[in-house]
Coordinates of C-alpha atoms and ligand atoms in Angstrom, one line a residue:
X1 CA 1.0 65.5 -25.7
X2 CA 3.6 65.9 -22.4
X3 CA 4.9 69.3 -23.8
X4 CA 0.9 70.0 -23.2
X5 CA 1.4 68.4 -19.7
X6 CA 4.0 70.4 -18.8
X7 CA 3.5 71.7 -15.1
X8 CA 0.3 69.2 -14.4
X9 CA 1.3 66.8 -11.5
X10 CA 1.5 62.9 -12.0
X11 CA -1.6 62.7 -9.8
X12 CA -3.3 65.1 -11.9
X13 CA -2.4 63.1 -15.2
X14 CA -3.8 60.2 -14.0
X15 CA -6.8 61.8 -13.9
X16 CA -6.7 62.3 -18.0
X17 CA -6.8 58.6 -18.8
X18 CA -10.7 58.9 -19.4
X19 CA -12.1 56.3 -21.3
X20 CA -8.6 54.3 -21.6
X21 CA -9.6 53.0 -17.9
X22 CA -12.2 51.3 -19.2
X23 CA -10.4 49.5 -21.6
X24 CA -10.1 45.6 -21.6
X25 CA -7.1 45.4 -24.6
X26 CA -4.2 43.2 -23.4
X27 CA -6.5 41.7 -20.8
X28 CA -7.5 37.2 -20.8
X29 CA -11.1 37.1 -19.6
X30 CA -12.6 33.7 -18.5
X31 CA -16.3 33.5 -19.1
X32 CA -18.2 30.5 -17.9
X33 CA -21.7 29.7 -19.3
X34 CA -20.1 30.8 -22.3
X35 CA -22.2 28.9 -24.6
X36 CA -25.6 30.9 -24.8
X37 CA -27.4 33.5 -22.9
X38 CA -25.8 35.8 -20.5
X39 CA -22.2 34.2 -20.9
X40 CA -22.6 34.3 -24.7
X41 CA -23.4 37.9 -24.6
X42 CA -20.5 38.9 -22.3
X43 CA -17.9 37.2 -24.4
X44 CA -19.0 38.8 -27.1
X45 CA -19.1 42.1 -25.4
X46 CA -16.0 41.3 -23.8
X47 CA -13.8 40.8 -26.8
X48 CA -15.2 43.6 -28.7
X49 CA -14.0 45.9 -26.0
X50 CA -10.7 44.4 -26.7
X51 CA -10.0 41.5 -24.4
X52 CA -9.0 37.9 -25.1
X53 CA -11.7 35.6 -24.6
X54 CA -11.3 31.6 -23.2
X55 CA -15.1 30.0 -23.2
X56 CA -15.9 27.7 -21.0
X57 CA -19.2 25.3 -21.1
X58 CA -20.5 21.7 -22.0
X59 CA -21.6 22.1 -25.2
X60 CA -18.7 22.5 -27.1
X61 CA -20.9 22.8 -30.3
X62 CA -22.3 25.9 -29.0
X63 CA -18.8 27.4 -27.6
X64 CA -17.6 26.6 -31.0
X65 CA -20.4 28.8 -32.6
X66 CA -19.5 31.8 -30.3
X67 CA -16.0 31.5 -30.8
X68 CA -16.8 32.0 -34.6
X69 CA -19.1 35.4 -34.2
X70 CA -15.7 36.1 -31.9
X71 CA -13.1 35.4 -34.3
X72 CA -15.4 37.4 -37.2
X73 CA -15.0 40.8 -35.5
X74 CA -12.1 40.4 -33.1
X75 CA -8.2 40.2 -33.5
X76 CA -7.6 39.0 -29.9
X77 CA -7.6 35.7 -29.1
X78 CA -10.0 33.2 -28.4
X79 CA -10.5 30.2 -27.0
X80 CA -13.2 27.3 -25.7
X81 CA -12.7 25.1 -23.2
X82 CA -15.3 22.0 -22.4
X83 CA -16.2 21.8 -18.7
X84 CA -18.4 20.4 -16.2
X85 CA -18.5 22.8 -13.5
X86 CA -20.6 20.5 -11.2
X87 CA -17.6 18.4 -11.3
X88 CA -14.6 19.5 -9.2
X89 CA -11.9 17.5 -11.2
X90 CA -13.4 19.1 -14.6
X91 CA -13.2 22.3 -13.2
X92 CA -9.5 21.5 -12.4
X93 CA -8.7 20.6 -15.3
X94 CA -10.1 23.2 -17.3
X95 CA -8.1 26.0 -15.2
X96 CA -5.2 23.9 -16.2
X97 CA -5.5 24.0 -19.2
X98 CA -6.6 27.5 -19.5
X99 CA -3.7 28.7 -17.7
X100 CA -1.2 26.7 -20.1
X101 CA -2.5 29.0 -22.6
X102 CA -1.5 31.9 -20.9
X103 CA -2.5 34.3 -17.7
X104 CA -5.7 35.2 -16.7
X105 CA -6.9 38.8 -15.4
X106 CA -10.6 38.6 -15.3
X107 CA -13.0 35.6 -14.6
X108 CA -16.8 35.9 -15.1
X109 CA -18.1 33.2 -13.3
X110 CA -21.3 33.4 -14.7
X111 CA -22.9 29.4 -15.2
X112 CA -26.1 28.7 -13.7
X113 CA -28.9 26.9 -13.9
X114 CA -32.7 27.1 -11.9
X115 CA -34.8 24.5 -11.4
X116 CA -38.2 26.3 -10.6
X117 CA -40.1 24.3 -7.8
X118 CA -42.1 25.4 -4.5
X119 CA -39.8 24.5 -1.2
X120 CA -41.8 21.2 -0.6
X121 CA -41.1 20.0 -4.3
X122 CA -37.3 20.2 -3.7
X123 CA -35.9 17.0 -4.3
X124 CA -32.2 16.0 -2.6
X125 CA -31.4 15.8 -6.7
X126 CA -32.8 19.0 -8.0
X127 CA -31.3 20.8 -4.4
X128 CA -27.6 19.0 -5.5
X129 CA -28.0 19.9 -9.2
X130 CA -28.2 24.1 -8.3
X131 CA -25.8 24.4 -5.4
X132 CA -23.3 22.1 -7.8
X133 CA -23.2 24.5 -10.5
X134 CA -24.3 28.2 -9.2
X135 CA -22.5 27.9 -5.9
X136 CA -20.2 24.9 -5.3
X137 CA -19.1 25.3 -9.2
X138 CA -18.2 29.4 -8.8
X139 CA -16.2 28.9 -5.7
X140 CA -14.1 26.0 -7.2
X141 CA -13.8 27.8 -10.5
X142 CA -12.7 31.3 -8.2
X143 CA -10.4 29.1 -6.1
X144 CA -8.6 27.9 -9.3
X145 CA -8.1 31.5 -10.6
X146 CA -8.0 33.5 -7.8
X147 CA -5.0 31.2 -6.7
X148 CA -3.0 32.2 -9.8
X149 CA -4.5 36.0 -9.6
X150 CA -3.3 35.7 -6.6
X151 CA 0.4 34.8 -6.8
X152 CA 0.2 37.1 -9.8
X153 CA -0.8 39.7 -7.6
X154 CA -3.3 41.2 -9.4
X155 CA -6.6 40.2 -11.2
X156 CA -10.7 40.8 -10.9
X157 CA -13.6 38.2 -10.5
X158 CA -17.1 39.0 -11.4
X159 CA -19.6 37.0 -9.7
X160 CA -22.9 36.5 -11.9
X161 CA -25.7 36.2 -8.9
X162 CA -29.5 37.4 -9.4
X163 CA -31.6 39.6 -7.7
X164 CA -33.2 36.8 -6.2
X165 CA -30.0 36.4 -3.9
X166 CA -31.4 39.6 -2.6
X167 CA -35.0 39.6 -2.4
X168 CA -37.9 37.1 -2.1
X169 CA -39.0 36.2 -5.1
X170 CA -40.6 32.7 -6.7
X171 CA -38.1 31.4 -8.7
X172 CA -37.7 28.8 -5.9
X173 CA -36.2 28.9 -3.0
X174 CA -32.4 26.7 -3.9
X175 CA -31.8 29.2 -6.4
X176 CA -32.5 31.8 -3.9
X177 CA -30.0 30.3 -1.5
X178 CA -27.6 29.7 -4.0
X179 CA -27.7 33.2 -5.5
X180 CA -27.4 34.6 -1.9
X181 CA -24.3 32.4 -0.9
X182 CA -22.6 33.5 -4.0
X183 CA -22.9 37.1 -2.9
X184 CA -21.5 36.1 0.6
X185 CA -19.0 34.2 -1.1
X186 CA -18.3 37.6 -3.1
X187 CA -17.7 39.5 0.3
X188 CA -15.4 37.1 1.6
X189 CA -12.9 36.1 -1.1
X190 CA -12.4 40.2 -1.9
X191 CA -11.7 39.8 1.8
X192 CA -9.2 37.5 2.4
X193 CA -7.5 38.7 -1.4
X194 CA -7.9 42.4 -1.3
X195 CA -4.6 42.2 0.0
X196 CA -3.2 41.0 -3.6
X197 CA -5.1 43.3 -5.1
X198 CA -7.1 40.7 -6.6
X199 CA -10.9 41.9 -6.4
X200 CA -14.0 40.0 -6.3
X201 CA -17.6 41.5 -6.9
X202 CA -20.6 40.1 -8.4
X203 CA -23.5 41.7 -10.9
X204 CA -27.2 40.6 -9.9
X205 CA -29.6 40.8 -12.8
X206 CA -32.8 41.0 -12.9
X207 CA -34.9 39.6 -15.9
X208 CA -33.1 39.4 -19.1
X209 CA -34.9 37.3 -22.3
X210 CA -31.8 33.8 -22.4
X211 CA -33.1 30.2 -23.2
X212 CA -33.4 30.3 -18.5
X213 CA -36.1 32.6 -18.9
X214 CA -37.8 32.8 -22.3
X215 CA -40.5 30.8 -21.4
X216 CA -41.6 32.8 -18.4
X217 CA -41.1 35.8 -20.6
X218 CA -43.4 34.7 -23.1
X219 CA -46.0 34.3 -20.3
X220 CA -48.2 38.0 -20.8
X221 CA -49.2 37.1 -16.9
X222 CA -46.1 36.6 -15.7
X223 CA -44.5 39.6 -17.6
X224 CA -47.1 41.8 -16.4
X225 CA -46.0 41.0 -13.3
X226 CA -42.3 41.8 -13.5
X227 CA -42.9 45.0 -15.6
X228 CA -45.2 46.4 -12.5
X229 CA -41.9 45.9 -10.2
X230 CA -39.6 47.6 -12.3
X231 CA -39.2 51.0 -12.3
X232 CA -38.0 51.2 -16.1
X233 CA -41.1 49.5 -17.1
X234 CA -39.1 46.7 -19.3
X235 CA -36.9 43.5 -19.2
X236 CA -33.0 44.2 -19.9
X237 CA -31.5 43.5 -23.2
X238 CA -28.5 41.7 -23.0
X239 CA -25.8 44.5 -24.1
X240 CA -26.7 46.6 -21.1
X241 CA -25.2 43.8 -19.0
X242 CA -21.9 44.4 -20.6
X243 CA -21.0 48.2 -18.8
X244 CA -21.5 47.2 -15.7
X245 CA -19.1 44.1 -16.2
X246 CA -16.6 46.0 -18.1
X247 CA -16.6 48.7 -15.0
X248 CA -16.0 45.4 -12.6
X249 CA -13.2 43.7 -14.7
X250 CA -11.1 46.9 -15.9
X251 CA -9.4 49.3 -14.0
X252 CA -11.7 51.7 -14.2
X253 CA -12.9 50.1 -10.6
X254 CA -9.7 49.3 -9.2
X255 CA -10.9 50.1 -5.3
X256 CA -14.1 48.5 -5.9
X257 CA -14.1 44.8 -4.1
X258 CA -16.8 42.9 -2.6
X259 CA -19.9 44.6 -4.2
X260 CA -23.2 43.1 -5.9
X261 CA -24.6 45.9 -8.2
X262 CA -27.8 45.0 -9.1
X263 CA -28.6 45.6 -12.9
X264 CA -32.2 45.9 -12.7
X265 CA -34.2 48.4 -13.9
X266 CA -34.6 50.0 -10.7
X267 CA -36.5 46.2 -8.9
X268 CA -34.4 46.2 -6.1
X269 CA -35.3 49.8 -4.8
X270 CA -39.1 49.2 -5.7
X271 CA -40.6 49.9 -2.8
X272 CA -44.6 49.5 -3.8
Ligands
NAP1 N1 -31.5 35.4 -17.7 C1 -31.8 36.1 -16.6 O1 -32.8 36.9 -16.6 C2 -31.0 36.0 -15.3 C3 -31.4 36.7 -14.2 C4 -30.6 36.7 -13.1 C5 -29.5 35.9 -13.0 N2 -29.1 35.1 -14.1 C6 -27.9 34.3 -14.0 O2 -27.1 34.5 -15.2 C7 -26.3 33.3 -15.5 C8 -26.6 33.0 -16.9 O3 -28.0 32.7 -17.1 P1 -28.6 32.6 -18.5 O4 -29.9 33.2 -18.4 O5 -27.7 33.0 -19.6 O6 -28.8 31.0 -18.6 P2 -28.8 30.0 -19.8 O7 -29.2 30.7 -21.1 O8 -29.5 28.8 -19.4 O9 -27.2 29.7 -19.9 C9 -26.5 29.0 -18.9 C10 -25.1 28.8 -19.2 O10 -24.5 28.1 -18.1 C11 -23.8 26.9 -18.7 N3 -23.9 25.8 -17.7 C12 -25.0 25.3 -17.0 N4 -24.6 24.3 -16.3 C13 -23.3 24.1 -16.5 C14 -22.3 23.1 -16.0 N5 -22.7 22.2 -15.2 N6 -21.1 23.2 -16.5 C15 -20.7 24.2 -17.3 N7 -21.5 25.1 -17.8 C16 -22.8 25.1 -17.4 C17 -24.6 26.6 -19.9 O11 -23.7 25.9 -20.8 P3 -23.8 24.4 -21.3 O12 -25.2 23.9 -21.1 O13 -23.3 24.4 -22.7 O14 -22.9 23.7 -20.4 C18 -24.9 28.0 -20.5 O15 -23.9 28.5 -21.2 C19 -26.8 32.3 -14.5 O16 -25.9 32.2 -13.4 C20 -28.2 32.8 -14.0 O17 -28.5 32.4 -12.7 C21 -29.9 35.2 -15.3

């Protein structure tokens, strides 16, 4: 191969990695909401573009399951960790332990949960119960790994928001606020770390068929509904999440910090 490189620049060769950019081998990704759903499907993804998986939820039943389809396919390593995120202390003591087991490049803070009520139903619990997990339980999670990515110099964090951090829409209004914070959040950590060269972005999806939405989905109504907004005339299916991760958490986006790419089906540019 070099005696074919012979007279090409080193700036030039870097330009003939192609698809090797992409690749996620060697890399530790943390995925939170690991369990089912979105999380589940991006672990999966995840490791079978090569990178070691840690999983990180409640149900440690579930994790356990995942980490089985894992083990069946891949020969990296993988791993579950039990965690609260709405509890700072769990969340510190799942980082530490994750980081006994080794370094982490990539976490896909991706946990969430909605509690679907009109603005005047919010309750002081239900209000406490979605910022603790979707907003509170990110930044703690990011502060914990993006303080080692940090003094490591290097390392991505991918922000799983929604597009309803981005447009009005009636899923209710804490998720809304939550989902939009995160995104904020996004802009300002890949702020004040860009200079590490630790990156922060987030994906914002719209519907995709997970135990959060299934029952919405299976309203013919309400699906109606969201198929007349979106430009590809369907719902995503799970695996078309996982490119648009991948691009975030390998270097194949390496100048790419503070972005929210919607992964949508065309929603957020739906004009009519
Ligand atoms: N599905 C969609 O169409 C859609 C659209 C836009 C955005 N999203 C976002 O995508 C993410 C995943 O959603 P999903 O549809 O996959 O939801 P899901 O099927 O309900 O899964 C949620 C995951 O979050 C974990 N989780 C919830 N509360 C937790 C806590 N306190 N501590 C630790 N883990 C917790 C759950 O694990 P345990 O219960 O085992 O702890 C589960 O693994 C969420 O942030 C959601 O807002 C989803």
């Amino acid at each position: 191969m070099d005696g074919h490189l012979a007279g090409i620049s080193q700036e030039d060769r870097r330009l003939l990695q192609g698809t090797a950019q992409f690749a996620l081998a060697g890399k530790r990704v943390v995925v939170t909401g690991a369990s089912r759903g979105i999380g589940r499907a991006l672990a999966i993804g995840l490791a079978a573009c090569g990178a070691d998986v840690a999983l990180v939820g409640r149900d440690r039943q579930a994790l356990a399951e995942v980490q089985e389809v894992i083990a069946r396919f891949s020969d990296g390593r993988v791993e579950s960790y039990a965690c609260d995120l709405r509890n700072v202390n769990s969340i510190g003591a799942m980082a530490e332990a994750v980081l006994a087991d080794g370094a982490v490049d990539v976490l896909i803070n991706n946990a969430g949960v909605n509690i679907r009520e009109s603005a005047f139903d919010v309750t002081p619990e239900s209000w406490q119960t979605i910022i603790d997990t979707d907003l509170r339980g990110a930044f703690f999670t990011a502060q914990a790994f993006g303080k080692h990515m940090v003094e490591r110099r290097i390392g991505s964090i991918v922000n799983i928001s929604s597009v309803g951090g981005h447009v009005a829409l009636r899923t209710g209004v804490v998720y809304a606020a939550a989902k939009a914070g995160l995104q904020q959040m996004t802009k300002v950590l890949a702020m004040e770390w860009g200079k590490y060269q630790v990156r922060v972005n987030a994906v914002g999806p719209w519907y995709f068929r997970t135990p959060l939405t299934a029952k919405l989905l299976d309203q013919p109504e309400y699906l109606a509904d969201i198929l007349a907004r979106t430009p590809l005339g369907r719902v995503g299916e799970l695996h078309e999440l996982v490119g648009p991760v991948v691009f975030f958490a390998s270097d194949a986006s390496t100048y790419v910090t503070g972005q929210t790419l919607f992964v949508d089906g065309g929603m957020t540019i739906f004009g009519f």
